[in-house]
Amino acid sequence: MDHAPTYARAQPLGVLGQLAPVLPVVLLVALLALPVPAEAGAGAGEGGGTGSPADAFSALVVGLALLHVVRTARRPLTRRAAVILGLPVLGITAAACASASAATGLAGAARYLQVFVLVPAAVLVLIRDARQFRVLAWAFVGLALFQGALGVHQNLTGTGASYMGEDIRAVGTFGPTDVMGMATVVSYGFVAALALAFRPDAPRQRAAALTCAGLLTVPLALSFSRGAWIATAVACGVVLLLAGVRRALRAALAATAAAVVLVAGLGMGSQLLQERLSSITQVTDAPDQSVTDRYAMWAASVDMWRDRPVTGVGLKGFPEHRDSHASLALSSGSDTAGAGAEFRRQPLLSPHNMYLLILSEQGLLGLLALAGGWLALLVCAVRGWARVRRPGRRPSGAGDLDCALAACGLLVWQLVDFMYADIGGPSTVLTAVALGGCAWWGLRPRDSYEECETYETHAAYEACETYDVGAPNVTAGAR
């Protein structure tokens, strides 16, 4: 009983110290709420998308992670994590050497290393336990609520991006040149909120998370992004399946009711939404010009790969080789306007399919390295979920179910969305953060002391009291 007063006094400082390492990552997510310059919305093929404040701050996050490793004198990554996160370097390096110019190759390599290697590794290092992971997940939800509220306002006031002749498309602060930006942010927040709703013994968090998920259905619908809708539906299905049938049904009913009340009940763009939904099934029968362009660029990507099957045409080489491989059905570009921007003809400089972009620019070597690493990460995340679902083996892990669901759901969303989108624009840095969070769940050491439910109870405080001074909890068999 003598420890109780000490625990009461130490708890606030202990919680603050526990959350400190992940705060730079949270700030990185928060910076995506700032408006970005128009040139920062360039796609992957344009060589742009690296001029936002969040992209600049991501370099600082990587530096802080390196400083954290030096200060704690701990091995930053396990062998498995080093292999999975370092595997893309092989394809990226080979494709950079195959680029048309050294400057283009270096710029492309820097972008790929930032998104798929450096930032994910930094997030993996800075996240120490389940509480910090939940803070990051709630940061995703908070950013989604902000961008979503702005997007709904744009739709209601006619100040969004142009869609079907009206300025009603919700794009948030990302502008008409990055229409997938807000859709990505809101989708991340929706999946994270749904996963957080399954945290055991946390009724307040469950209620708040379900409320947020219901609210986010509105801006997600008003983004008019078919790819985001499909990816979100698949990811939510995976989350509900992994959560268990009984709880999944309750959450599905609550989400459906919220969607009906907020979207159908309020009549927010219902006719345009129905037309957009029906167009998903018409991609082969009567495709619109955007679908025709996408098919043409996909075919061009495969044709580029046939020319150079091993290393591809080089990083950022798709725009240069597009016209010589694309069919006559490809238009000159897409029209963008609204959301405070003038009318602009946006060139089609990427295939809007991450897998085909990698295949065309990095060849089979790059695709196997990147996609193989993502698949391995997904397997590790699912294995982590399986351990949580067997509380007999690790009783303290039963409370981490929401973390497992968030990691698996976000990773599935990204892998599905990559079939309809590629990297480019300010929202890309959020993809890197999400991959890092998923990597923490799937690649953390199984016997790591960070798995303790630190400060959740008095017993947990006693078990992990050495965490306060930054020293590892030395136990028998610990590495």
Short mmCIF file of C-alpha atoms in Angstrom, two decimals:
data_model
loop_
_atom_site.label_atom_id
_atom_site.label_comp_id
_atom_site.label_asym_id
_atom_site.label_seq_id
_atom_site.Cartn_x
_atom_site.Cartn_y
_atom_site.Cartn_z
CA MET A 1 0.00 0.00 0.00
CA ASP A 2 2.98 2.30 0.38
CA HIS A 3 3.31 2.51 -3.36
CA ALA A 4 -0.18 3.90 -3.96
CA PRO A 5 0.55 7.56 -3.12
CA THR A 6 3.74 7.45 -5.17
CA TYR A 7 1.82 6.02 -8.11
CA ALA A 8 -0.81 8.75 -7.87
CA ARG A 9 1.87 11.42 -7.94
CA ALA A 10 3.96 9.75 -10.63
CA GLN A 11 1.15 8.90 -13.00
CA PRO A 12 0.77 12.29 -14.80
CA LEU A 13 4.52 12.66 -15.28
CA GLY A 14 4.79 9.01 -16.28
CA VAL A 15 2.05 9.33 -18.88
CA LEU A 16 3.64 12.48 -20.30
CA GLY A 17 7.02 10.78 -20.46
CA GLN A 18 5.48 7.74 -22.09
CA LEU A 19 3.83 9.78 -24.85
CA ALA A 20 6.79 12.07 -25.51
CA PRO A 21 8.54 9.91 -28.17
CA VAL A 22 5.45 9.72 -30.40
CA LEU A 23 4.55 13.42 -30.18
CA PRO A 24 6.75 14.40 -33.18
CA VAL A 25 4.84 11.87 -35.28
CA VAL A 26 1.54 13.30 -34.06
CA LEU A 27 2.74 16.80 -34.98
CA LEU A 28 3.70 15.49 -38.42
CA VAL A 29 0.12 14.28 -38.88
CA ALA A 30 -1.25 17.61 -37.61
CA LEU A 31 0.77 19.57 -40.17
CA LEU A 32 -1.36 18.00 -42.90
CA ALA A 33 -4.18 20.28 -41.75
CA LEU A 34 -2.30 23.28 -43.15
CA PRO A 35 -3.08 24.52 -46.66
CA VAL A 36 -0.38 23.54 -49.12
CA PRO A 37 0.97 25.41 -52.15
CA ALA A 38 -0.53 24.45 -55.49
CA GLU A 39 2.78 23.06 -56.72
CA ALA A 40 2.90 20.69 -53.74
CA GLY A 41 -0.07 18.80 -55.13
CA ALA A 42 1.85 17.39 -58.05
CA GLY A 43 1.65 13.71 -58.61
CA ALA A 44 4.37 11.14 -58.47
CA GLY A 45 5.13 11.42 -62.13
CA GLU A 46 5.51 15.16 -62.05
CA GLY A 47 8.34 15.23 -59.69
CA GLY A 48 6.33 17.28 -57.27
CA GLY A 49 4.58 16.60 -54.07
CA THR A 50 7.58 17.20 -51.83
CA GLY A 51 7.07 20.87 -51.01
CA SER A 52 4.57 20.71 -48.14
CA PRO A 53 5.45 21.54 -44.52
CA ALA A 54 4.68 17.95 -43.53
CA ASP A 55 7.22 16.61 -46.01
CA ALA A 56 9.87 18.96 -44.64
CA PHE A 57 9.02 18.04 -41.05
CA SER A 58 9.25 14.32 -41.87
CA ALA A 59 13.00 14.78 -42.25
CA LEU A 60 13.10 16.15 -38.69
CA VAL A 61 11.11 13.13 -37.46
CA VAL A 62 13.69 10.83 -39.03
CA GLY A 63 16.46 12.81 -37.32
CA LEU A 64 14.68 12.62 -33.95
CA ALA A 65 14.31 8.86 -34.35
CA LEU A 66 18.03 8.57 -35.02
CA LEU A 67 18.78 10.72 -31.97
CA HIS A 68 16.44 8.57 -29.88
CA VAL A 69 18.32 5.43 -30.94
CA VAL A 70 21.68 6.99 -30.07
CA ARG A 71 20.44 8.28 -26.72
CA THR A 72 18.88 5.00 -25.60
CA ALA A 73 21.71 2.86 -27.00
CA ARG A 74 19.21 0.24 -28.09
CA ARG A 75 19.12 -1.77 -31.28
CA PRO A 76 16.57 0.20 -33.34
CA LEU A 77 15.21 -2.65 -35.49
CA THR A 78 15.02 -6.39 -35.24
CA ARG A 79 16.54 -8.44 -38.06
CA ARG A 80 13.08 -9.14 -39.47
CA ALA A 81 12.15 -5.45 -39.40
CA ALA A 82 15.45 -4.44 -41.01
CA VAL A 83 14.95 -6.95 -43.84
CA ILE A 84 11.31 -6.02 -44.56
CA LEU A 85 11.84 -2.26 -44.38
CA GLY A 86 15.20 -2.38 -46.14
CA LEU A 87 14.12 -4.66 -48.99
CA PRO A 88 12.75 -1.81 -51.19
CA VAL A 89 16.21 -0.22 -51.28
CA LEU A 90 17.34 -2.86 -53.79
CA GLY A 91 14.73 -2.04 -56.42
CA ILE A 92 14.92 1.70 -55.78
CA THR A 93 18.69 1.75 -56.23
CA ALA A 94 18.58 -0.31 -59.42
CA ALA A 95 15.82 1.86 -60.90
CA ALA A 96 17.68 5.06 -59.96
CA CYS A 97 20.69 3.83 -61.90
CA ALA A 98 18.44 3.11 -64.90
CA SER A 99 16.93 6.63 -64.90
CA ALA A 100 17.41 8.94 -67.86
CA SER A 101 19.44 11.41 -65.77
CA ALA A 102 21.24 11.32 -62.46
CA ALA A 103 19.19 14.23 -61.09
CA THR A 104 15.90 12.52 -61.90
CA GLY A 105 17.09 9.26 -60.42
CA LEU A 106 18.24 10.88 -57.19
CA ALA A 107 15.00 12.85 -56.81
CA GLY A 108 12.89 9.75 -57.36
CA ALA A 109 15.04 7.65 -55.03
CA ALA A 110 14.77 10.27 -52.29
CA ARG A 111 10.98 10.27 -52.54
CA TYR A 112 10.65 6.49 -52.47
CA LEU A 113 13.12 6.14 -49.61
CA GLN A 114 11.25 8.81 -47.65
CA VAL A 115 7.83 7.19 -48.07
CA PHE A 116 8.66 3.49 -47.87
CA VAL A 117 11.86 3.24 -45.81
CA LEU A 118 12.95 6.21 -43.71
CA VAL A 119 9.69 7.60 -42.32
CA PRO A 120 8.16 4.14 -41.61
CA ALA A 121 11.36 3.09 -39.83
CA ALA A 122 11.36 6.32 -37.80
CA VAL A 123 7.72 5.81 -36.74
CA LEU A 124 8.51 2.21 -35.82
CA VAL A 125 11.36 3.39 -33.60
CA LEU A 126 9.43 6.20 -31.92
CA ILE A 127 6.31 4.19 -31.04
CA ARG A 128 7.04 2.30 -27.84
CA ASP A 129 3.74 0.75 -26.68
CA ALA A 130 0.02 0.35 -27.36
CA ARG A 131 -0.88 3.65 -25.70
CA GLN A 132 1.36 5.59 -28.06
CA PHE A 133 -0.07 3.71 -31.02
CA ARG A 134 -3.58 4.67 -29.92
CA VAL A 135 -2.51 8.32 -29.67
CA LEU A 136 -1.32 8.13 -33.28
CA ALA A 137 -4.57 6.45 -34.34
CA TRP A 138 -6.60 9.20 -32.67
CA ALA A 139 -4.41 11.76 -34.47
CA PHE A 140 -5.55 10.16 -37.74
CA VAL A 141 -9.15 10.47 -36.58
CA GLY A 142 -8.70 14.11 -35.52
CA LEU A 143 -7.12 15.07 -38.84
CA ALA A 144 -9.89 13.25 -40.69
CA LEU A 145 -12.57 15.12 -38.73
CA PHE A 146 -10.96 18.48 -39.51
CA GLN A 147 -10.46 17.81 -43.21
CA GLY A 148 -13.87 16.16 -43.41
CA ALA A 149 -15.65 19.10 -41.80
CA LEU A 150 -13.95 21.46 -44.24
CA GLY A 151 -14.93 19.17 -47.11
CA VAL A 152 -18.59 19.10 -46.05
CA HIS A 153 -18.55 22.90 -45.83
CA GLN A 154 -17.11 23.04 -49.34
CA ASN A 155 -19.92 20.83 -50.63
CA LEU A 156 -22.69 22.78 -48.92
CA THR A 157 -21.37 26.20 -49.96
CA GLY A 158 -20.25 25.28 -53.48
CA THR A 159 -16.59 26.10 -52.77
CA GLY A 160 -15.13 22.64 -53.40
CA ALA A 161 -13.42 21.19 -56.44
CA SER A 162 -15.29 21.00 -59.70
CA TYR A 163 -17.36 17.84 -60.25
CA MET A 164 -19.97 17.39 -63.00
CA GLY A 165 -19.92 21.14 -63.63
CA GLU A 166 -20.45 22.10 -59.98
CA ASP A 167 -17.90 23.07 -57.31
CA ILE A 168 -19.15 20.50 -54.81
CA ARG A 169 -16.36 17.93 -54.51
CA ALA A 170 -14.95 17.80 -50.98
CA VAL A 171 -11.16 18.13 -51.10
CA GLY A 172 -10.31 19.82 -47.77
CA THR A 173 -7.08 21.81 -47.81
CA PHE A 174 -5.53 19.69 -50.56
CA GLY A 175 -7.06 21.55 -53.48
CA PRO A 176 -8.34 20.32 -56.85
CA THR A 177 -4.97 18.98 -58.00
CA ASP A 178 -4.93 16.38 -55.20
CA VAL A 179 -8.55 15.23 -55.02
CA MET A 180 -7.45 11.97 -53.42
CA GLY A 181 -5.81 13.80 -50.50
CA MET A 182 -8.89 14.39 -48.36
CA ALA A 183 -10.35 11.02 -49.36
CA THR A 184 -7.19 9.31 -48.11
CA VAL A 185 -7.14 11.24 -44.83
CA VAL A 186 -10.83 10.61 -44.13
CA SER A 187 -10.52 6.93 -45.04
CA TYR A 188 -7.59 6.50 -42.65
CA GLY A 189 -9.57 8.20 -39.91
CA PHE A 190 -12.65 6.10 -40.58
CA VAL A 191 -10.76 2.80 -40.47
CA ALA A 192 -8.83 3.87 -37.36
CA ALA A 193 -12.02 4.96 -35.58
CA LEU A 194 -13.75 1.69 -36.42
CA ALA A 195 -10.81 -0.27 -35.03
CA LEU A 196 -10.61 1.84 -31.87
CA ALA A 197 -14.27 1.05 -31.23
CA PHE A 198 -13.26 -2.51 -30.34
CA ARG A 199 -10.96 -1.73 -27.44
CA PRO A 200 -11.98 -3.99 -24.52
CA ASP A 201 -12.98 -2.41 -21.21
CA ALA A 202 -13.03 1.13 -22.62
CA PRO A 203 -16.68 2.14 -23.10
CA ARG A 204 -15.92 5.86 -23.50
CA GLN A 205 -13.39 5.21 -26.24
CA ARG A 206 -15.78 2.85 -27.99
CA ALA A 207 -18.60 5.39 -27.94
CA ALA A 208 -16.36 8.23 -29.13
CA ALA A 209 -14.82 6.11 -31.88
CA LEU A 210 -18.19 4.93 -33.20
CA THR A 211 -19.45 8.51 -33.22
CA CYS A 212 -16.40 9.67 -35.17
CA ALA A 213 -16.77 6.80 -37.65
CA GLY A 214 -20.39 7.74 -38.24
CA LEU A 215 -19.52 11.39 -38.81
CA LEU A 216 -16.74 10.53 -41.25
CA THR A 217 -19.11 8.70 -43.58
CA VAL A 218 -20.37 12.06 -44.84
CA PRO A 219 -17.09 13.59 -46.11
CA LEU A 220 -16.01 10.19 -47.40
CA ALA A 221 -19.14 10.07 -49.54
CA LEU A 222 -18.76 13.68 -50.66
CA SER A 223 -15.19 13.05 -51.83
CA PHE A 224 -16.71 11.18 -54.83
CA SER A 225 -13.63 8.95 -54.81
CA ARG A 226 -14.54 5.48 -56.05
CA GLY A 227 -11.14 4.06 -55.20
CA ALA A 228 -11.37 5.31 -51.60
CA TRP A 229 -14.88 3.87 -51.27
CA ILE A 230 -13.80 0.44 -52.47
CA ALA A 231 -10.67 0.39 -50.30
CA THR A 232 -12.62 1.54 -47.23
CA ALA A 233 -15.31 -1.09 -47.75
CA VAL A 234 -12.70 -3.85 -48.00
CA ALA A 235 -10.69 -2.59 -45.02
CA CYS A 236 -13.78 -2.24 -42.83
CA GLY A 237 -14.86 -5.73 -43.82
CA VAL A 238 -11.47 -7.06 -42.71
CA VAL A 239 -11.64 -5.13 -39.41
CA LEU A 240 -15.12 -6.44 -38.65
CA LEU A 241 -14.15 -9.98 -39.60
CA LEU A 242 -11.09 -9.92 -37.34
CA ALA A 243 -13.05 -8.35 -34.49
CA GLY A 244 -15.49 -11.24 -34.23
CA VAL A 245 -18.93 -11.87 -35.61
CA ARG A 246 -21.04 -10.67 -32.68
CA ARG A 247 -19.24 -7.39 -32.10
CA ALA A 248 -18.85 -6.90 -35.83
CA LEU A 249 -22.60 -7.05 -36.35
CA ARG A 250 -23.22 -4.45 -33.65
CA ALA A 251 -20.65 -2.09 -35.14
CA ALA A 252 -21.93 -2.64 -38.67
CA LEU A 253 -25.50 -1.85 -37.63
CA ALA A 254 -24.40 1.32 -35.83
CA ALA A 255 -22.31 2.49 -38.79
CA THR A 256 -25.11 1.75 -41.25
CA ALA A 257 -27.62 3.65 -39.15
CA ALA A 258 -25.29 6.64 -38.94
CA ALA A 259 -24.72 6.58 -42.69
CA VAL A 260 -28.44 6.46 -43.41
CA VAL A 261 -29.21 9.32 -41.03
CA LEU A 262 -26.33 11.59 -42.03
CA VAL A 263 -26.26 10.99 -45.78
CA ALA A 264 -29.54 9.60 -47.07
CA GLY A 265 -31.68 11.26 -44.40
CA LEU A 266 -30.21 14.70 -45.00
CA GLY A 267 -30.18 14.25 -48.77
CA MET A 268 -26.57 15.38 -49.09
CA GLY A 269 -25.78 14.92 -52.78
CA SER A 270 -27.79 11.69 -52.96
CA GLN A 271 -28.42 11.81 -56.72
CA LEU A 272 -24.78 12.42 -57.62
CA LEU A 273 -23.70 9.79 -55.14
CA GLN A 274 -26.00 7.23 -56.73
CA GLU A 275 -24.61 8.05 -60.16
CA ARG A 276 -21.05 7.77 -58.88
CA LEU A 277 -21.78 4.45 -57.19
CA SER A 278 -23.44 3.04 -60.29
CA SER A 279 -20.42 4.06 -62.38
CA ILE A 280 -18.31 1.53 -60.45
CA THR A 281 -20.18 -1.29 -62.18
CA GLN A 282 -19.87 0.38 -65.59
CA VAL A 283 -16.09 0.36 -65.87
CA THR A 284 -16.25 -2.29 -68.58
CA ASP A 285 -19.67 -1.72 -70.19
CA ALA A 286 -19.75 2.07 -70.60
CA PRO A 287 -16.66 3.60 -68.99
CA ASP A 288 -16.30 7.36 -68.70
CA GLN A 289 -13.24 9.18 -69.99
CA SER A 290 -11.41 8.97 -66.65
CA VAL A 291 -11.73 5.18 -66.66
CA THR A 292 -10.68 5.02 -70.33
CA ASP A 293 -7.60 7.10 -69.55
CA ARG A 294 -6.75 4.85 -66.64
CA TYR A 295 -7.00 1.71 -68.74
CA ALA A 296 -4.79 3.31 -71.39
CA MET A 297 -2.12 4.24 -68.84
CA TRP A 298 -2.26 0.78 -67.28
CA ALA A 299 -1.64 -0.77 -70.68
CA ALA A 300 1.22 1.67 -71.28
CA SER A 301 2.78 0.66 -67.95
CA VAL A 302 2.73 -3.01 -68.87
CA ASP A 303 4.21 -2.20 -72.28
CA MET A 304 7.07 -0.27 -70.61
CA TRP A 305 7.76 -3.24 -68.38
CA ARG A 306 7.96 -5.55 -71.40
CA ASP A 307 10.70 -3.34 -72.83
CA ARG A 308 12.75 -3.43 -69.60
CA PRO A 309 11.44 -6.28 -67.45
CA VAL A 310 14.12 -6.28 -64.73
CA THR A 311 14.79 -2.65 -63.77
CA GLY A 312 12.05 -0.77 -65.64
CA VAL A 313 12.44 2.54 -67.42
CA GLY A 314 13.89 4.24 -64.35
CA LEU A 315 12.47 6.34 -61.53
CA LYS A 316 10.15 9.12 -62.75
CA GLY A 317 10.47 7.69 -66.26
CA PHE A 318 6.76 7.06 -66.84
CA PRO A 319 5.96 10.57 -68.18
CA GLU A 320 8.82 10.43 -70.66
CA HIS A 321 7.83 7.03 -72.06
CA ARG A 322 4.05 7.39 -71.81
CA ASP A 323 3.26 8.72 -75.30
CA SER A 324 5.36 6.11 -77.07
CA HIS A 325 3.48 3.28 -75.33
CA ALA A 326 -0.06 4.65 -74.79
CA SER A 327 -2.96 4.12 -77.20
CA LEU A 328 -4.84 6.88 -79.00
CA ALA A 329 -7.69 6.52 -76.49
CA LEU A 330 -5.62 8.42 -73.90
CA SER A 331 -6.67 12.05 -73.53
CA SER A 332 -4.24 14.91 -73.05
CA GLY A 333 -5.17 15.41 -69.40
CA SER A 334 -7.92 15.97 -66.88
CA ASP A 335 -9.67 19.23 -66.05
CA THR A 336 -9.25 20.66 -62.55
CA ALA A 337 -10.90 23.74 -61.08
CA GLY A 338 -12.64 25.04 -57.99
CA ALA A 339 -11.58 25.13 -54.33
CA GLY A 340 -9.97 28.52 -54.87
CA ALA A 341 -8.01 27.49 -58.00
CA GLU A 342 -8.42 28.54 -61.60
CA PHE A 343 -9.26 26.13 -64.41
CA ARG A 344 -6.25 24.01 -65.27
CA ARG A 345 -5.53 21.13 -67.59
CA GLN A 346 -3.76 18.56 -65.42
CA PRO A 347 -1.43 16.28 -67.40
CA LEU A 348 -1.70 12.52 -66.83
CA LEU A 349 1.83 11.68 -65.74
CA SER A 350 1.27 8.52 -63.69
CA PRO A 351 -0.84 5.39 -64.21
CA HIS A 352 -2.86 5.86 -60.99
CA ASN A 353 -1.92 2.34 -59.95
CA MET A 354 1.00 1.99 -57.57
CA TYR A 355 1.80 -1.57 -58.56
CA LEU A 356 1.92 -0.75 -62.26
CA LEU A 357 3.90 2.44 -61.57
CA ILE A 358 6.51 0.37 -59.76
CA LEU A 359 6.46 -2.30 -62.46
CA SER A 360 7.01 0.23 -65.25
CA GLU A 361 9.66 2.33 -63.49
CA GLN A 362 11.41 -0.27 -61.30
CA GLY A 363 10.70 -3.48 -63.16
CA LEU A 364 10.07 -6.88 -61.66
CA LEU A 365 12.90 -6.39 -59.18
CA GLY A 366 11.32 -3.29 -57.68
CA LEU A 367 7.82 -4.76 -57.62
CA LEU A 368 8.96 -7.90 -55.81
CA ALA A 369 10.96 -5.85 -53.30
CA LEU A 370 8.23 -3.31 -52.48
CA ALA A 371 5.07 -5.40 -52.84
CA GLY A 372 6.82 -8.38 -51.27
CA GLY A 373 7.70 -6.28 -48.25
CA TRP A 374 4.12 -5.04 -47.92
CA LEU A 375 2.79 -8.59 -48.12
CA ALA A 376 5.28 -9.75 -45.48
CA LEU A 377 4.24 -6.84 -43.26
CA LEU A 378 0.58 -7.81 -43.64
CA VAL A 379 1.38 -11.40 -42.67
CA CYS A 380 3.25 -10.18 -39.58
CA ALA A 381 0.36 -7.89 -38.62
CA VAL A 382 -2.16 -10.74 -38.92
CA ARG A 383 0.09 -12.97 -36.83
CA GLY A 384 0.15 -10.26 -34.17
CA TRP A 385 -3.65 -10.22 -34.25
CA ALA A 386 -3.70 -13.99 -33.86
CA ARG A 387 -1.56 -13.73 -30.71
CA VAL A 388 -3.94 -11.14 -29.28
CA ARG A 389 -6.91 -13.37 -29.99
CA ARG A 390 -5.31 -16.11 -27.87
CA PRO A 391 -5.34 -14.43 -24.44
CA GLY A 392 -4.34 -17.68 -22.75
CA ARG A 393 -0.82 -17.32 -24.07
CA ARG A 394 -0.41 -13.63 -23.24
CA PRO A 395 -3.08 -12.36 -20.84
CA SER A 396 -1.93 -8.74 -20.97
CA GLY A 397 -2.30 -8.69 -24.75
CA ALA A 398 -6.07 -9.05 -24.78
CA GLY A 399 -6.40 -5.27 -24.39
CA ASP A 400 -4.47 -4.63 -27.62
CA LEU A 401 -7.21 -5.87 -29.95
CA ASP A 402 -7.96 -2.35 -31.20
CA CYS A 403 -4.30 -1.85 -32.10
CA ALA A 404 -4.26 -5.10 -34.06
CA LEU A 405 -7.42 -4.15 -35.93
CA ALA A 406 -6.15 -0.65 -36.71
CA ALA A 407 -2.84 -1.95 -38.08
CA CYS A 408 -4.44 -4.66 -40.20
CA GLY A 409 -7.23 -2.37 -41.41
CA LEU A 410 -4.96 0.51 -42.40
CA LEU A 411 -2.57 -1.80 -44.20
CA VAL A 412 -5.36 -3.55 -46.11
CA TRP A 413 -6.84 -0.17 -47.05
CA GLN A 414 -3.51 1.00 -48.45
CA LEU A 415 -2.85 -2.18 -50.42
CA VAL A 416 -6.31 -2.05 -52.00
CA ASP A 417 -6.13 1.70 -52.68
CA PHE A 418 -2.80 1.24 -54.46
CA MET A 419 -4.81 -0.49 -57.21
CA TYR A 420 -6.45 2.87 -57.99
CA ALA A 421 -3.87 5.41 -56.86
CA ASP A 422 -0.15 5.97 -56.48
CA ILE A 423 2.08 8.18 -54.37
CA GLY A 424 2.07 11.91 -55.00
CA GLY A 425 0.84 15.01 -53.26
CA PRO A 426 1.05 16.16 -49.63
CA SER A 427 -1.07 13.28 -48.30
CA THR A 428 1.69 10.82 -49.27
CA VAL A 429 3.55 11.49 -46.03
CA LEU A 430 0.51 10.19 -44.15
CA THR A 431 0.89 6.94 -46.06
CA ALA A 432 4.44 6.68 -44.75
CA VAL A 433 3.26 7.30 -41.17
CA ALA A 434 0.52 4.68 -41.52
CA LEU A 435 3.00 2.13 -42.83
CA GLY A 436 5.25 2.89 -39.87
CA GLY A 437 2.41 2.36 -37.40
CA CYS A 438 1.51 -0.94 -39.04
CA ALA A 439 5.17 -1.92 -38.95
CA TRP A 440 5.30 -1.26 -35.20
CA TRP A 441 2.46 -3.69 -34.64
CA GLY A 442 3.70 -6.39 -36.97
CA LEU A 443 7.46 -6.15 -36.43
CA ARG A 444 7.90 -5.32 -32.74
CA PRO A 445 9.77 -7.95 -30.69
CA ARG A 446 7.40 -10.48 -29.22
CA ASP A 447 8.97 -10.25 -25.77
CA SER A 448 9.46 -6.48 -25.84
CA TYR A 449 8.92 -4.72 -22.56
CA GLU A 450 6.95 -2.03 -24.36
CA GLU A 451 4.06 -4.49 -24.57
CA CYS A 452 3.32 -3.86 -20.91
CA GLU A 453 0.06 -2.01 -20.29
CA THR A 454 2.10 0.76 -18.68
CA TYR A 455 0.31 2.78 -16.00
CA GLU A 456 -3.07 1.20 -16.81
CA THR A 457 -3.23 -0.25 -13.30
CA HIS A 458 -1.19 -0.08 -10.12
CA ALA A 459 0.16 -3.56 -10.81
CA ALA A 460 1.26 -2.53 -14.27
CA TYR A 461 3.04 0.49 -12.82
CA GLU A 462 5.00 -1.74 -10.45
CA ALA A 463 5.87 -4.14 -13.26
CA CYS A 464 7.10 -1.39 -15.59
CA GLU A 465 8.38 1.23 -13.15
CA THR A 466 11.82 1.16 -14.77
CA TYR A 467 10.23 2.69 -17.87
CA ASP A 468 10.15 6.06 -16.11
CA VAL A 469 13.91 6.41 -16.27
CA GLY A 470 14.14 5.10 -19.82
CA ALA A 471 15.80 1.83 -18.87
CA PRO A 472 14.59 -1.49 -20.24
CA ASN A 473 12.80 -3.89 -17.94
CA VAL A 474 15.38 -6.65 -17.55
CA THR A 475 13.67 -10.00 -17.15
CA ALA A 476 14.73 -13.57 -17.61
CA GLY A 477 15.07 -14.33 -21.30
CA ALA A 478 14.74 -10.72 -22.39
CA ARG A 479 17.07 -9.54 -25.10
#
